[in-house]
C-alpha cells in the first residue's frame, strides 16, 4: 500500500459516507486526510518505518493515524469493507466524474440502480440520465465524454509516485551481496511526466543471487517471468518492474539501450551502422569484435557523438546536435537560486512565513516569493487588502533579520473571466511581483482563453503566468489554448511563463519548454509549494525544463536577486 492507494481508500470511503448521509465533519475529515496523503512528498511506509509520527501531518489525528498504520500493515481498510456491504463498493468511482456529487450519486443509485462506472456508461448511452430530475441532456453528454476519455487513457504512473516506489526497491537491490551497479533506466531516467513501468539495470559479481532476491522483494505480488539474466514482476501497487542483469563491460551499452527511448535507440543504431558498427545492449561491435560498452560516453563516442543527457533521448534532433556539437548545456537543479511561487497558511498553505523562509534558506536559495491567493469569490481564505498589507509588514520584519536571503512580496492573483485581475491595483503596486493564473472557466474555447490570458498580461503589474495550461495529470485535461500565440504575446509584453513543478501539474511540460525556447519567451521554474517540505519539488520542474532543451539562461530564477528583479521589470 502506497500513498495513492491509501488516499484512494479514504476518498472512496468519504464518498460512501456522504451517500449514506453520515456526519459532514467525518466526511470532510476523510477527504482532507486523502488529500494530505496524496500530496505527501515521502512514502508513508518509509515514514512509519523511520518512526515518523503521522499525527504531525495536517488533518491527521490519533484515530486516522491508527487507521493508516493498520492499512499499511494489513493491506485492508475494514470500515470501507463494512460500508461496502451495504452500498456497492464501485459506487465511489462515480465521484471521480466531474459534475457528480453525492446527491446525484445517491439519486442514480436509488432510481436507476447505477452502482458503478459501467452501469453509469450504460445508463448514459441509453439516454436514461437526461430524463432524471437534476440531470438533463448537457450533463448526460458531459458524462459520456468523461467515460470515453477514461477508456482512452491507459494507466501510467506519475513520475513522483514511481520515485516513491522505485527508491526503496533500488535500495533493496543495492543491499544484495555482490551487486555493483543498480539503476532505474527507461522513461523514469528520461524523466517523462509519467511512466508505464520501471526498468532496472544491475551489474554484479559472479555468483550473486540478485534475481532470487529481486523476486523476494516484499512488495512483489506476481512474478511474471524469471530467467538467469532477467525477471519481470508486478508489485502490489500494480506497477510492473523489469530487471536486467548485465556484465560490467556491458553496463554503458545496456544503460543506453534500456534508457531508450526506442526511437532514439533505432536512430542511434542506424548512425552506427553507417560507420560499419553494430550496437546492442552488450556493447559496440565491429564484426564479432567487442569495441566498447563500459560507459555510455564511450558508446556514444563510437558513433561519433558527444554524450547525450537522458532527458534529450527522444529522437527529436538530439543525435544530430550531438554529432554537430550543438547540444545544449542543460539547466540543472544547482542552477536554481530561488522559488517564485509558494503558499503559507495565510491562504491554503500549511506552514508559516518563517518556516517557508527557513526551508528555502536550507535549500541554499537567495530568494523566495510568497504568493498567497488574493481574496475573491470562490477562493477560500484568500487575502484581502488588509491581510495582504499585514503579510507585507511581516515579510519586512523577517527580511530585516536575513543576510543573503530575501522573501519577495507577491500574490497569486486570479485572472477573471474577462482577463481583469482579482487584486486592488494600488496594492498590486506595493508587491515585488505578481503571479497570475486561471482558476475558473476552464471550458472556454481556445480563442477566448488565449485572449483572456493576453488581456491579463496587458496589465503591467503581472510578471508571471502560473501553470499556463491548467492541466492536472490524469485528472483534468489542459484547457483549450493557442500556445504559440500565448508565448509570442508573453515575449512581446516581457512577461514570464511558469514551469510549475508540482508533480501533478508539470505545467508547462517538456514540449512546451522547447517551444518557449524557439519563440524566445523567458520562463521561471516554481514549485507552487503548499508546505515547506514540498519546496523540494523543484527538481520535477527542472526535469521538464531539461526535456525541453533549456539552459540556465532561459530560466529567470537561475539569476541572482538583482538580475532577477531587473528581468521582472516591465
Ligand atoms: P514506458 O515504460 O512506457 O514509460 O516507456 P519506456 O521508454 O521505459 O519503455 P519500455 O519500458 O517499454 O522499454 C524500456 C527501454 O527499452 C526503452 O526505452 C528502449 C528499450 N527498448 C524496448 N523495446 C525496444 C525495442 O524493440 N527496440 C529497441 N531498440 N529498444 C527497445
Ligand atoms: Ca519503462
Ligand atoms: Ca519495460
Coordinates of C-alpha atoms and ligand atoms in Angstrom, one line a residue:
X1 CA 0.0 0.0 0.0
X2 CA 1.4 3.3 -1.1
X3 CA 0.3 6.9 -0.7
X4 CA -2.0 6.9 -3.7
X5 CA -3.7 3.6 -2.6
X6 CA -4.3 4.9 0.9
X7 CA -5.6 8.2 -0.3
X8 CA -7.9 6.4 -2.7
X9 CA -9.3 4.2 0.1
X10 CA -10.0 7.3 2.2
X11 CA -11.6 9.3 -0.6
X12 CA -13.8 6.3 -1.6
X13 CA -14.8 5.9 2.0
X14 CA -15.7 9.7 2.2
X15 CA -18.0 9.4 -0.9
X16 CA -19.8 6.3 0.5
X17 CA -20.2 8.0 3.9
X18 CA -21.6 11.0 2.2
X19 CA -24.1 9.0 0.1
X20 CA -25.1 7.2 3.3
X21 CA -25.8 10.6 4.9
X22 CA -23.0 10.5 7.6
X23 CA -21.9 13.5 9.6
X24 CA -20.4 16.0 7.2
X25 CA -17.4 16.6 9.6
X26 CA -16.5 13.0 9.4
X27 CA -16.8 13.0 5.6
X28 CA -14.6 16.1 5.4
X29 CA -12.0 14.6 7.8
X30 CA -11.5 11.6 5.4
X31 CA -11.4 13.8 2.4
X32 CA -8.8 16.1 3.9
X33 CA -6.7 13.1 5.0
X34 CA -6.9 11.7 1.5
X35 CA -5.6 15.0 0.1
X36 CA -2.8 15.2 2.7
X37 CA -1.6 11.7 1.9
X38 CA -1.9 12.1 -1.8
X39 CA 0.4 15.2 -1.6
X40 CA 3.0 13.8 0.8
X41 CA 6.5 14.0 -0.7
X42 CA 7.5 10.8 1.0
X43 CA 6.2 7.3 1.1
X44 CA 4.1 6.5 4.2
X45 CA 5.7 3.1 4.6
X46 CA 9.1 4.7 4.7
X47 CA 7.9 7.3 7.2
X48 CA 6.4 4.8 9.5
X49 CA 9.5 2.6 9.2
X50 CA 11.5 5.6 10.3
X51 CA 9.3 6.1 13.3
X52 CA 7.5 9.2 12.0
X53 CA 4.5 10.5 14.0
X54 CA 1.7 10.8 11.5
X55 CA -0.4 13.0 13.8
X56 CA 2.0 15.8 12.9
X57 CA 0.6 15.8 9.4
X58 CA -2.2 18.3 8.8
X59 CA -5.7 16.8 9.2
X60 CA -4.4 13.5 10.7
X61 CA -5.4 12.9 14.3
X62 CA -4.8 9.8 16.5
X63 CA -7.7 7.9 15.1
X64 CA -6.7 8.4 11.4
X65 CA -3.0 7.7 12.2
X66 CA -4.1 4.3 13.7
X67 CA -6.1 3.5 10.7
X68 CA -3.3 4.4 8.3
X69 CA -0.9 2.2 10.3
X70 CA -3.5 -0.6 10.1
X71 CA -3.8 -0.2 6.4
X72 CA -0.1 -0.3 5.9
X73 CA 0.4 -3.5 8.0
X74 CA -2.8 -5.4 7.0
X75 CA -3.3 -4.0 3.5
X76 CA -7.0 -3.7 4.4
X77 CA -9.3 -0.8 5.5
X78 CA -12.2 -2.5 7.3
X79 CA -14.6 0.4 7.6
X80 CA -14.7 0.6 3.8
X81 CA -15.3 -3.1 3.6
X82 CA -18.2 -2.8 6.1
X83 CA -19.8 0.1 4.4
X84 CA -19.4 -1.6 1.0
X85 CA -21.5 -4.4 2.2
X86 CA -24.5 -2.1 2.3
X87 CA -23.6 0.1 -0.7
X88 CA -21.8 -1.1 -3.9
X89 CA -18.1 -0.6 -3.5
X90 CA -17.8 0.7 -7.0
X91 CA -20.3 3.5 -6.3
X92 CA -17.4 5.6 -5.1
X93 CA -15.8 5.6 -8.6
X94 CA -18.7 7.8 -9.7
X95 CA -17.4 10.7 -7.7
X96 CA -14.4 11.0 -10.0
X97 CA -16.8 12.1 -12.8
X98 CA -16.8 15.9 -12.9
X99 CA -20.3 17.1 -12.0
X100 CA -21.3 14.0 -10.0
X101 CA -21.6 14.9 -6.3
X102 CA -23.0 12.7 -3.6
X103 CA -26.6 13.9 -4.1
X104 CA -26.6 12.9 -7.7
X105 CA -24.8 9.7 -7.0
X106 CA -27.5 8.8 -4.4
X107 CA -30.2 9.6 -7.0
X108 CA -28.5 7.4 -9.6
X109 CA -28.2 4.6 -7.2
X110 CA -31.7 4.6 -5.9
X111 CA -33.6 5.5 -9.1
X112 CA -31.5 3.8 -11.8
X113 CA -29.6 1.2 -9.8
X114 CA -26.4 2.7 -11.1
X115 CA -23.6 1.3 -8.8
X116 CA -20.5 1.5 -10.9
X117 CA -18.9 3.3 -13.8
X118 CA -20.0 0.5 -16.2
X119 CA -23.6 1.0 -15.0
X120 CA -23.3 4.7 -15.5
X121 CA -21.9 4.3 -19.0
X122 CA -24.8 2.0 -19.9
X123 CA -27.4 4.4 -18.5
X124 CA -25.9 7.4 -20.2
X125 CA -25.7 5.6 -23.6
X126 CA -29.3 4.5 -23.3
X127 CA -30.3 8.2 -22.7
X128 CA -31.8 7.5 -19.3
X129 CA -29.9 10.2 -17.4
X130 CA -31.3 13.1 -19.3
X131 CA -34.8 12.3 -18.1
X132 CA -33.8 12.3 -14.4
X133 CA -34.6 15.3 -12.3
X134 CA -31.5 17.4 -11.8
X135 CA -29.6 16.0 -14.8
X136 CA -30.6 16.9 -18.3
X137 CA -29.0 16.3 -21.8
X138 CA -26.0 18.5 -21.1
X139 CA -24.9 16.7 -18.0
X140 CA -25.5 13.4 -19.8
X141 CA -23.3 14.5 -22.7
X142 CA -20.5 15.5 -20.3
X143 CA -20.7 12.2 -18.5
X144 CA -20.4 10.3 -21.8
X145 CA -17.4 12.4 -22.8
X146 CA -15.7 11.7 -19.5
X147 CA -16.3 8.0 -19.8
X148 CA -14.8 8.0 -23.3
X149 CA -11.8 9.9 -22.0
X150 CA -11.2 7.3 -19.3
X151 CA -11.5 4.5 -21.7
X152 CA -8.8 6.1 -23.9
X153 CA -6.2 6.7 -21.2
X154 CA -4.1 3.8 -20.2
X155 CA -2.8 3.8 -16.6
X156 CA 0.6 5.4 -16.4
X157 CA 2.1 6.4 -13.0
X158 CA 3.2 9.9 -12.1
X159 CA 7.0 10.2 -12.0
X160 CA 6.9 11.3 -8.4
X161 CA 4.9 8.2 -7.4
X162 CA 7.2 6.0 -9.4
X163 CA 10.1 7.5 -7.4
X164 CA 8.5 6.7 -4.1
X165 CA 8.0 3.1 -5.2
X166 CA 11.3 2.7 -7.1
X167 CA 13.6 4.2 -4.4
X168 CA 13.1 1.5 -1.8
X169 CA 13.3 -1.2 -4.4
X170 CA 16.6 0.1 -5.6
X171 CA 17.8 0.2 -2.0
X172 CA 16.8 -3.5 -1.6
X173 CA 18.7 -4.5 -4.7
X174 CA 21.8 -2.5 -3.7
X175 CA 21.7 -4.2 -0.4
X176 CA 22.2 -7.6 -2.1
X177 CA 25.5 -9.4 -1.9
X178 CA 27.7 -8.9 -4.9
X179 CA 25.6 -6.2 -6.6
X180 CA 27.7 -3.4 -8.0
X181 CA 25.5 -1.0 -10.0
X182 CA 21.7 -0.8 -9.7
X183 CA 19.9 2.0 -11.6
X184 CA 16.5 2.7 -13.0
X185 CA 16.6 3.3 -16.7
X186 CA 13.6 3.6 -19.1
X187 CA 11.2 6.6 -19.2
X188 CA 12.0 7.1 -15.5
X189 CA 15.5 8.1 -16.3
X190 CA 14.4 10.2 -19.2
X191 CA 12.2 11.9 -16.6
X192 CA 9.0 11.6 -18.5
X193 CA 5.9 13.0 -16.7
X194 CA 4.5 9.5 -16.3
X195 CA 6.0 6.0 -16.6
X196 CA 4.4 2.8 -17.9
X197 CA 6.7 0.5 -15.9
X198 CA 10.1 0.6 -14.2
X199 CA 13.2 -0.8 -15.9
X200 CA 16.0 -1.7 -13.5
X201 CA 19.5 -2.5 -14.7
X202 CA 22.0 -4.3 -12.5
X203 CA 25.7 -5.3 -12.7
X204 CA 27.1 -7.8 -10.1
X205 CA 29.9 -10.0 -9.3
X206 CA 29.8 -13.7 -10.3
X207 CA 27.5 -15.9 -8.3
X208 CA 25.3 -13.1 -7.0
X209 CA 21.7 -14.2 -6.3
X210 CA 20.3 -10.8 -7.3
X211 CA 17.4 -12.3 -9.3
X212 CA 16.4 -14.6 -6.5
X213 CA 16.5 -11.6 -4.1
X214 CA 14.5 -9.4 -6.6
X215 CA 11.5 -11.7 -6.7
X216 CA 11.6 -11.9 -2.9
X217 CA 11.1 -8.2 -2.5
X218 CA 8.2 -7.9 -0.1
X219 CA 6.2 -5.7 -2.4
X220 CA 6.1 -8.2 -5.2
X221 CA 2.6 -9.5 -6.0
X222 CA 3.3 -11.7 -9.0
X223 CA 6.4 -13.0 -10.7
X224 CA 5.6 -12.7 -14.4
X225 CA 8.9 -14.0 -15.8
X226 CA 12.2 -15.3 -14.3
X227 CA 15.4 -16.3 -16.1
X228 CA 19.1 -16.2 -15.4
X229 CA 19.7 -12.6 -16.5
X230 CA 16.2 -11.1 -16.4
X231 CA 13.0 -11.1 -14.5
X232 CA 9.7 -9.3 -14.6
X233 CA 7.4 -8.8 -11.6
X234 CA 4.2 -6.9 -10.8
X235 CA 4.2 -5.1 -7.5
X236 CA 1.3 -4.9 -5.1
X237 CA 0.8 -1.3 -6.3
X238 CA 0.1 -2.7 -9.8
X239 CA 3.4 -1.3 -11.2
X240 CA 5.4 -3.7 -13.3
X241 CA 9.2 -3.9 -12.9
X242 CA 11.6 -5.3 -15.5
X243 CA 15.1 -6.3 -14.2
X244 CA 18.1 -7.0 -16.4
X245 CA 21.4 -8.2 -15.2
X246 CA 24.4 -7.4 -17.4
X247 CA 28.2 -7.9 -17.2
X248 CA 30.2 -4.8 -16.1
X249 CA 31.7 -4.3 -19.5
X250 CA 28.2 -4.0 -21.0
X251 CA 26.9 -1.6 -18.4
X252 CA 27.1 1.6 -20.5
X253 CA 25.7 -0.2 -23.6
X254 CA 22.9 -1.7 -21.6
X255 CA 22.2 1.7 -20.0
X256 CA 21.9 3.3 -23.4
X257 CA 19.7 0.5 -24.6
X258 CA 17.3 0.4 -21.6
X259 CA 17.1 4.1 -21.1
X260 CA 15.7 4.4 -24.6
X261 CA 13.7 5.9 -26.0
X262 CA 13.1 3.2 -28.5
X263 CA 13.1 5.8 -31.3
X264 CA 16.4 7.2 -30.0
X265 CA 17.9 3.7 -30.0
X266 CA 16.8 2.9 -33.5
X267 CA 18.2 6.1 -34.9
X268 CA 21.5 5.6 -32.9
X269 CA 21.9 2.1 -34.3
X270 CA 21.4 3.4 -37.8
X271 CA 24.1 6.0 -37.4
X272 CA 26.5 3.4 -36.0
X273 CA 25.7 1.1 -38.9
X274 CA 26.9 3.8 -41.4
X275 CA 30.2 3.5 -39.7
X276 CA 30.2 -0.2 -40.1
X277 CA 29.5 -0.9 -36.4
X278 CA 26.9 -2.9 -34.6
X279 CA 25.2 -1.6 -31.4
X280 CA 23.3 -3.7 -28.9
X281 CA 22.8 -3.9 -25.2
X282 CA 26.1 -5.8 -24.8
X283 CA 28.3 -3.3 -26.4
X284 CA 29.6 -1.8 -29.7
X285 CA 31.0 -4.4 -32.1
X286 CA 32.9 -4.5 -35.3
X287 CA 32.1 -7.9 -36.8
X288 CA 32.4 -10.2 -33.8
X289 CA 34.9 -7.9 -32.0
X290 CA 33.8 -6.1 -28.9
X291 CA 35.0 -2.4 -29.0
X292 CA 33.3 -0.6 -26.2
X293 CA 30.4 -0.7 -23.7
X294 CA 31.5 0.1 -20.2
X295 CA 30.2 3.6 -20.1
X296 CA 27.5 5.5 -22.0
X297 CA 30.0 8.1 -23.1
X298 CA 32.2 5.6 -24.9
X299 CA 29.2 4.1 -26.6
X300 CA 28.2 7.5 -28.0
X301 CA 31.8 8.3 -28.9
X302 CA 32.0 5.2 -31.1
X303 CA 29.1 6.6 -33.1
X304 CA 30.9 9.9 -33.4
X305 CA 28.6 11.6 -30.9
X306 CA 29.0 13.6 -27.7
X307 CA 27.3 12.2 -24.6
X308 CA 23.6 12.9 -24.7
X309 CA 21.7 13.5 -21.4
X310 CA 18.8 11.0 -20.9
X311 CA 16.2 13.7 -20.9
X312 CA 17.0 14.5 -24.5
X313 CA 16.8 11.0 -25.8
X314 CA 13.6 11.1 -27.7
X315 CA 15.0 11.2 -31.3
X316 CA 13.9 14.8 -31.7
X317 CA 17.1 16.2 -33.0
X318 CA 19.5 15.3 -30.2
X319 CA 21.5 12.8 -32.3
X320 CA 22.2 15.4 -35.0
X321 CA 23.0 18.0 -32.3
X322 CA 25.4 15.6 -30.6
X323 CA 27.1 14.9 -34.0
X324 CA 27.5 18.6 -34.8
X325 CA 28.5 19.8 -31.3
X326 CA 25.3 21.7 -30.8
X327 CA 23.9 20.1 -27.7
X328 CA 22.5 22.5 -25.1
X329 CA 24.2 22.9 -21.7
X330 CA 21.1 21.9 -19.8
X331 CA 19.9 23.7 -16.7
X332 CA 20.3 21.7 -13.5
X333 CA 18.9 21.9 -10.0
X334 CA 22.0 23.5 -8.7
X335 CA 21.5 26.5 -11.0
X336 CA 18.2 27.4 -9.3
X337 CA 18.7 30.4 -7.0
X338 CA 15.1 30.7 -5.6
X339 CA 11.5 29.8 -5.9
X340 CA 8.8 32.3 -7.1
X341 CA 5.6 30.6 -6.2
X342 CA 4.8 29.4 -2.6
X343 CA 1.9 29.5 -0.2
X344 CA 1.7 29.9 3.5
X345 CA -1.1 29.2 5.9
X346 CA -2.3 32.7 5.4
X347 CA -4.1 31.2 2.4
X348 CA -4.2 27.5 1.6
X349 CA -0.7 26.5 2.6
X350 CA 0.2 24.7 5.8
X351 CA 3.3 26.4 7.1
X352 CA 4.2 29.9 8.4
X353 CA 6.2 32.6 6.6
X354 CA 9.1 31.9 8.8
X355 CA 9.0 28.1 8.2
X356 CA 8.9 28.6 4.5
X357 CA 11.8 31.1 4.6
X358 CA 13.9 28.7 6.7
X359 CA 13.2 25.8 4.3
X360 CA 14.2 28.0 1.3
X361 CA 17.4 29.0 3.0
X362 CA 18.2 25.4 3.7
X363 CA 17.9 24.7 0.0
X364 CA 20.6 27.4 -0.5
X365 CA 18.2 29.8 -2.2
X366 CA 18.7 33.6 -2.3
X367 CA 15.0 34.4 -2.5
X368 CA 11.5 33.0 -2.1
X369 CA 8.4 34.7 -3.3
X370 CA 5.4 34.3 -1.1
X371 CA 2.3 34.1 -3.4
X372 CA -0.7 33.5 -1.2
X373 CA -4.1 33.8 -3.0
X374 CA -5.8 37.1 -3.0
X375 CA -9.4 37.3 -1.8
X376 CA -12.0 36.8 -4.5
X377 CA -15.3 34.9 -4.9
X378 CA -14.6 31.2 -5.0
X379 CA -11.1 31.4 -3.4
X380 CA -11.3 30.3 0.2
X381 CA -9.0 32.1 2.7
X382 CA -7.8 34.5 0.1
X383 CA -6.1 37.6 1.4
X384 CA -7.9 40.9 1.2
X385 CA -6.1 44.3 1.0
X386 CA -5.8 44.5 4.8
X387 CA -4.4 41.0 5.3
X388 CA -2.0 41.3 2.3
X389 CA -0.6 44.5 3.8
X390 CA -0.2 42.7 7.2
X391 CA 1.7 40.0 5.4
X392 CA 4.0 42.6 3.7
X393 CA 4.8 44.1 7.1
X394 CA 5.6 40.6 8.5
X395 CA 7.9 40.0 5.5
X396 CA 9.7 43.2 6.1
X397 CA 10.3 42.2 9.7
X398 CA 11.7 38.8 8.7
X399 CA 13.8 40.3 5.9
X400 CA 15.4 42.7 8.4
X401 CA 17.0 39.6 10.0
X402 CA 18.3 37.9 6.9
X403 CA 21.6 38.4 5.2
X404 CA 22.0 37.0 1.6
X405 CA 18.3 36.0 1.5
X406 CA 15.1 37.8 0.8
X407 CA 11.4 37.0 1.0
X408 CA 9.7 38.6 -2.0
X409 CA 6.3 40.1 -1.6
X410 CA 3.9 38.6 -4.1
X411 CA 0.5 37.1 -4.6
X412 CA -1.2 34.5 -6.8
X413 CA -3.9 36.5 -8.4
X414 CA -6.9 35.0 -10.2
X415 CA -7.5 36.0 -13.8
X416 CA -11.2 36.8 -14.0
X417 CA -13.2 35.6 -17.0
X418 CA -12.8 38.9 -18.8
X419 CA -9.0 39.0 -18.2
X420 CA -9.1 41.5 -15.4
X421 CA -7.2 40.7 -12.2
X422 CA -8.6 39.9 -8.8
X423 CA -6.5 42.4 -6.9
X424 CA -6.7 46.1 -6.0
X425 CA -4.3 47.9 -8.4
X426 CA -3.0 50.0 -5.5
X427 CA -1.9 47.0 -3.5
X428 CA -0.5 45.3 -6.6
X429 CA 2.0 48.1 -7.0
X430 CA 3.4 47.5 -3.5
X431 CA 4.3 43.9 -4.3
X432 CA 7.7 42.9 -5.7
X433 CA 6.0 40.7 -8.3
X434 CA 2.6 39.4 -9.3
X435 CA 1.8 35.8 -10.3
X436 CA -1.4 35.5 -12.2
X437 CA -3.4 32.3 -13.1
X438 CA -6.6 30.9 -14.3
X439 CA -8.7 29.0 -11.8
X440 CA -12.2 29.3 -13.3
X441 CA -14.0 28.9 -16.7
X442 CA -11.8 26.0 -17.9
X443 CA -14.3 25.3 -20.6
X444 CA -13.7 28.4 -22.8
X445 CA -12.7 27.9 -26.4
X446 CA -9.0 28.4 -27.4
X447 CA -9.5 31.9 -28.7
X448 CA -11.4 33.2 -25.7
X449 CA -9.0 31.6 -23.3
X450 CA -5.9 32.9 -25.1
X451 CA -7.4 36.4 -25.3
X452 CA -8.2 36.2 -21.6
X453 CA -4.5 35.4 -20.8
X454 CA -3.2 38.1 -23.1
X455 CA -5.5 40.6 -21.6
X456 CA -4.3 39.7 -18.2
X457 CA -0.7 40.3 -19.4
X458 CA -1.7 43.7 -20.8
X459 CA -1.8 44.8 -17.1
X460 CA 1.9 45.8 -16.5
X461 CA 1.7 44.6 -12.9
X462 CA 1.6 41.0 -14.0
X463 CA 5.1 39.4 -14.1
X464 CA 4.4 35.7 -14.3
X465 CA 1.6 33.5 -15.6
X466 CA 1.4 30.4 -13.4
X467 CA 0.5 26.9 -14.6
X468 CA -0.3 28.2 -18.1
X469 CA -2.4 25.2 -19.3
X470 CA -4.3 24.4 -16.1
X471 CA -4.0 20.6 -16.5
X472 CA -3.8 18.1 -13.7
X473 CA -2.1 14.9 -14.7
X474 CA -4.6 12.1 -15.1
X475 CA -7.4 14.2 -13.7
X476 CA -8.0 17.3 -15.7
X477 CA -7.2 18.0 -19.4
X478 CA -5.5 21.3 -20.2
X479 CA -7.9 24.0 -21.2
X480 CA -8.1 24.9 -24.8
X481 CA -5.3 27.4 -25.6
X482 CA -3.3 28.8 -28.6
X483 CA 0.2 28.2 -27.0
X484 CA 2.1 29.8 -29.8
X485 CA 0.1 33.0 -29.6
X486 CA 0.3 33.0 -25.8
X487 CA 4.1 32.6 -25.9
X488 CA 4.5 35.3 -28.5
X489 CA 2.3 37.6 -26.5
X490 CA 4.2 36.9 -23.4
X491 CA 7.5 37.7 -25.1
X492 CA 6.2 41.0 -26.6
X493 CA 4.9 42.1 -23.2
X494 CA 8.1 40.9 -21.4
X495 CA 6.0 38.7 -19.2
X496 CA 7.3 35.4 -17.9
X497 CA 5.7 31.9 -18.0
X498 CA 5.9 29.4 -15.3
X499 CA 7.0 25.8 -15.3
X500 CA 5.0 24.6 -12.4
X501 CA 7.0 21.8 -10.6
X502 CA 4.1 20.2 -8.7
X503 CA 4.3 16.5 -9.8
X504 CA 0.5 16.6 -10.5
X505 CA 0.9 19.6 -12.8
X506 CA 4.3 19.8 -14.6
X507 CA 2.8 22.8 -16.5
X508 CA 4.4 23.9 -18.7
X509 CA 5.8 20.5 -19.7
X510 CA 8.9 19.5 -21.7
X511 CA 7.3 20.0 -25.1
X512 CA 6.1 23.5 -24.2
X513 CA 9.5 24.4 -22.9
X514 CA 11.1 23.5 -26.2
X515 CA 8.5 25.7 -28.0
X516 CA 9.3 28.5 -25.5
X517 CA 12.9 28.3 -26.3
X518 CA 12.2 28.6 -30.0
X519 CA 9.9 31.5 -29.5
X520 CA 12.3 33.2 -27.1
X521 CA 9.9 33.7 -24.2
X522 CA 11.6 33.7 -20.7
X523 CA 10.5 31.1 -18.1
X524 CA 10.7 30.5 -14.4
X525 CA 10.6 27.2 -12.6
X526 CA 8.5 27.3 -9.4
X527 CA 7.1 24.7 -7.0
X528 CA 3.8 26.2 -6.0
X529 CA 4.6 24.6 -2.7
X530 CA 1.9 24.5 -0.1
X531 CA 4.3 23.2 2.6
X532 CA 7.9 23.9 3.5
X533 CA 8.9 20.3 2.6
X534 CA 7.4 20.4 -0.9
X535 CA 9.7 23.3 -1.9
X536 CA 11.8 20.2 -2.7
X537 CA 9.6 19.5 -5.7
X538 CA 11.8 22.0 -7.7
X539 CA 13.6 19.0 -9.3
X540 CA 10.5 17.9 -11.1
X541 CA 10.2 21.2 -12.8
X542 CA 13.9 21.1 -13.7
X543 CA 13.3 17.7 -15.3
X544 CA 10.7 19.2 -17.7
X545 CA 12.9 22.2 -18.5
X546 CA 15.7 19.8 -19.4
X547 CA 13.4 17.7 -21.5
X548 CA 12.7 21.0 -23.3
X549 CA 16.4 21.6 -24.0
X550 CA 16.5 24.7 -21.7
X551 CA 19.7 26.2 -20.4
X552 CA 20.1 28.2 -17.3
X553 CA 20.0 31.5 -19.3
X554 CA 16.4 30.6 -20.4
X555 CA 15.2 30.5 -16.7
X556 CA 14.9 33.7 -14.8
X557 CA 15.3 32.2 -11.3
X558 CA 18.7 30.9 -12.1
X559 CA 19.8 34.6 -11.8
X560 CA 20.8 36.3 -8.6
X561 CA 18.3 38.6 -6.9
X562 CA 19.4 41.9 -8.6
X563 CA 19.3 40.4 -12.1
X564 CA 16.0 38.6 -11.4
X565 CA 14.4 41.9 -10.3
X566 CA 15.7 43.6 -13.3
X567 CA 14.4 40.9 -15.6
X568 CA 11.0 41.1 -13.9
X569 CA 10.7 44.9 -14.7
X570 CA 8.2 45.5 -17.4
Ligands
LIG1 P1 7.3 3.4 -20.6 O1 7.7 2.2 -19.8 O2 6.1 3.2 -21.4 O3 7.1 4.6 -19.7 O4 8.5 3.8 -21.6 P2 10.0 3.2 -21.7 O5 10.7 4.1 -22.6 O6 10.5 3.0 -20.3 O7 9.7 1.8 -22.5 P3 9.9 0.3 -22.1 O8 9.8 0.1 -20.6 O9 8.9 -0.5 -22.9 O10 11.3 -0.1 -22.6 C1 12.5 0.4 -21.9 C2 13.5 0.8 -22.9 O11 14.0 -0.4 -23.5 C3 13.0 1.7 -24.0 O12 13.1 3.0 -23.6 C4 14.0 1.3 -25.1 C5 14.3 -0.1 -24.9 N1 13.5 -0.9 -25.8 C6 12.4 -1.6 -25.5 N2 11.9 -2.2 -26.6 C7 12.8 -1.9 -27.6 C8 12.9 -2.3 -29.0 O13 12.0 -3.0 -29.5 N3 13.9 -1.8 -29.7 C9 14.9 -1.1 -29.1 N4 15.9 -0.6 -29.9 N5 14.8 -0.7 -27.8 C10 13.8 -1.1 -27.1
LIG2 CA1 9.6 1.6 -18.7
LIG3 CA1 9.9 -2.1 -19.5

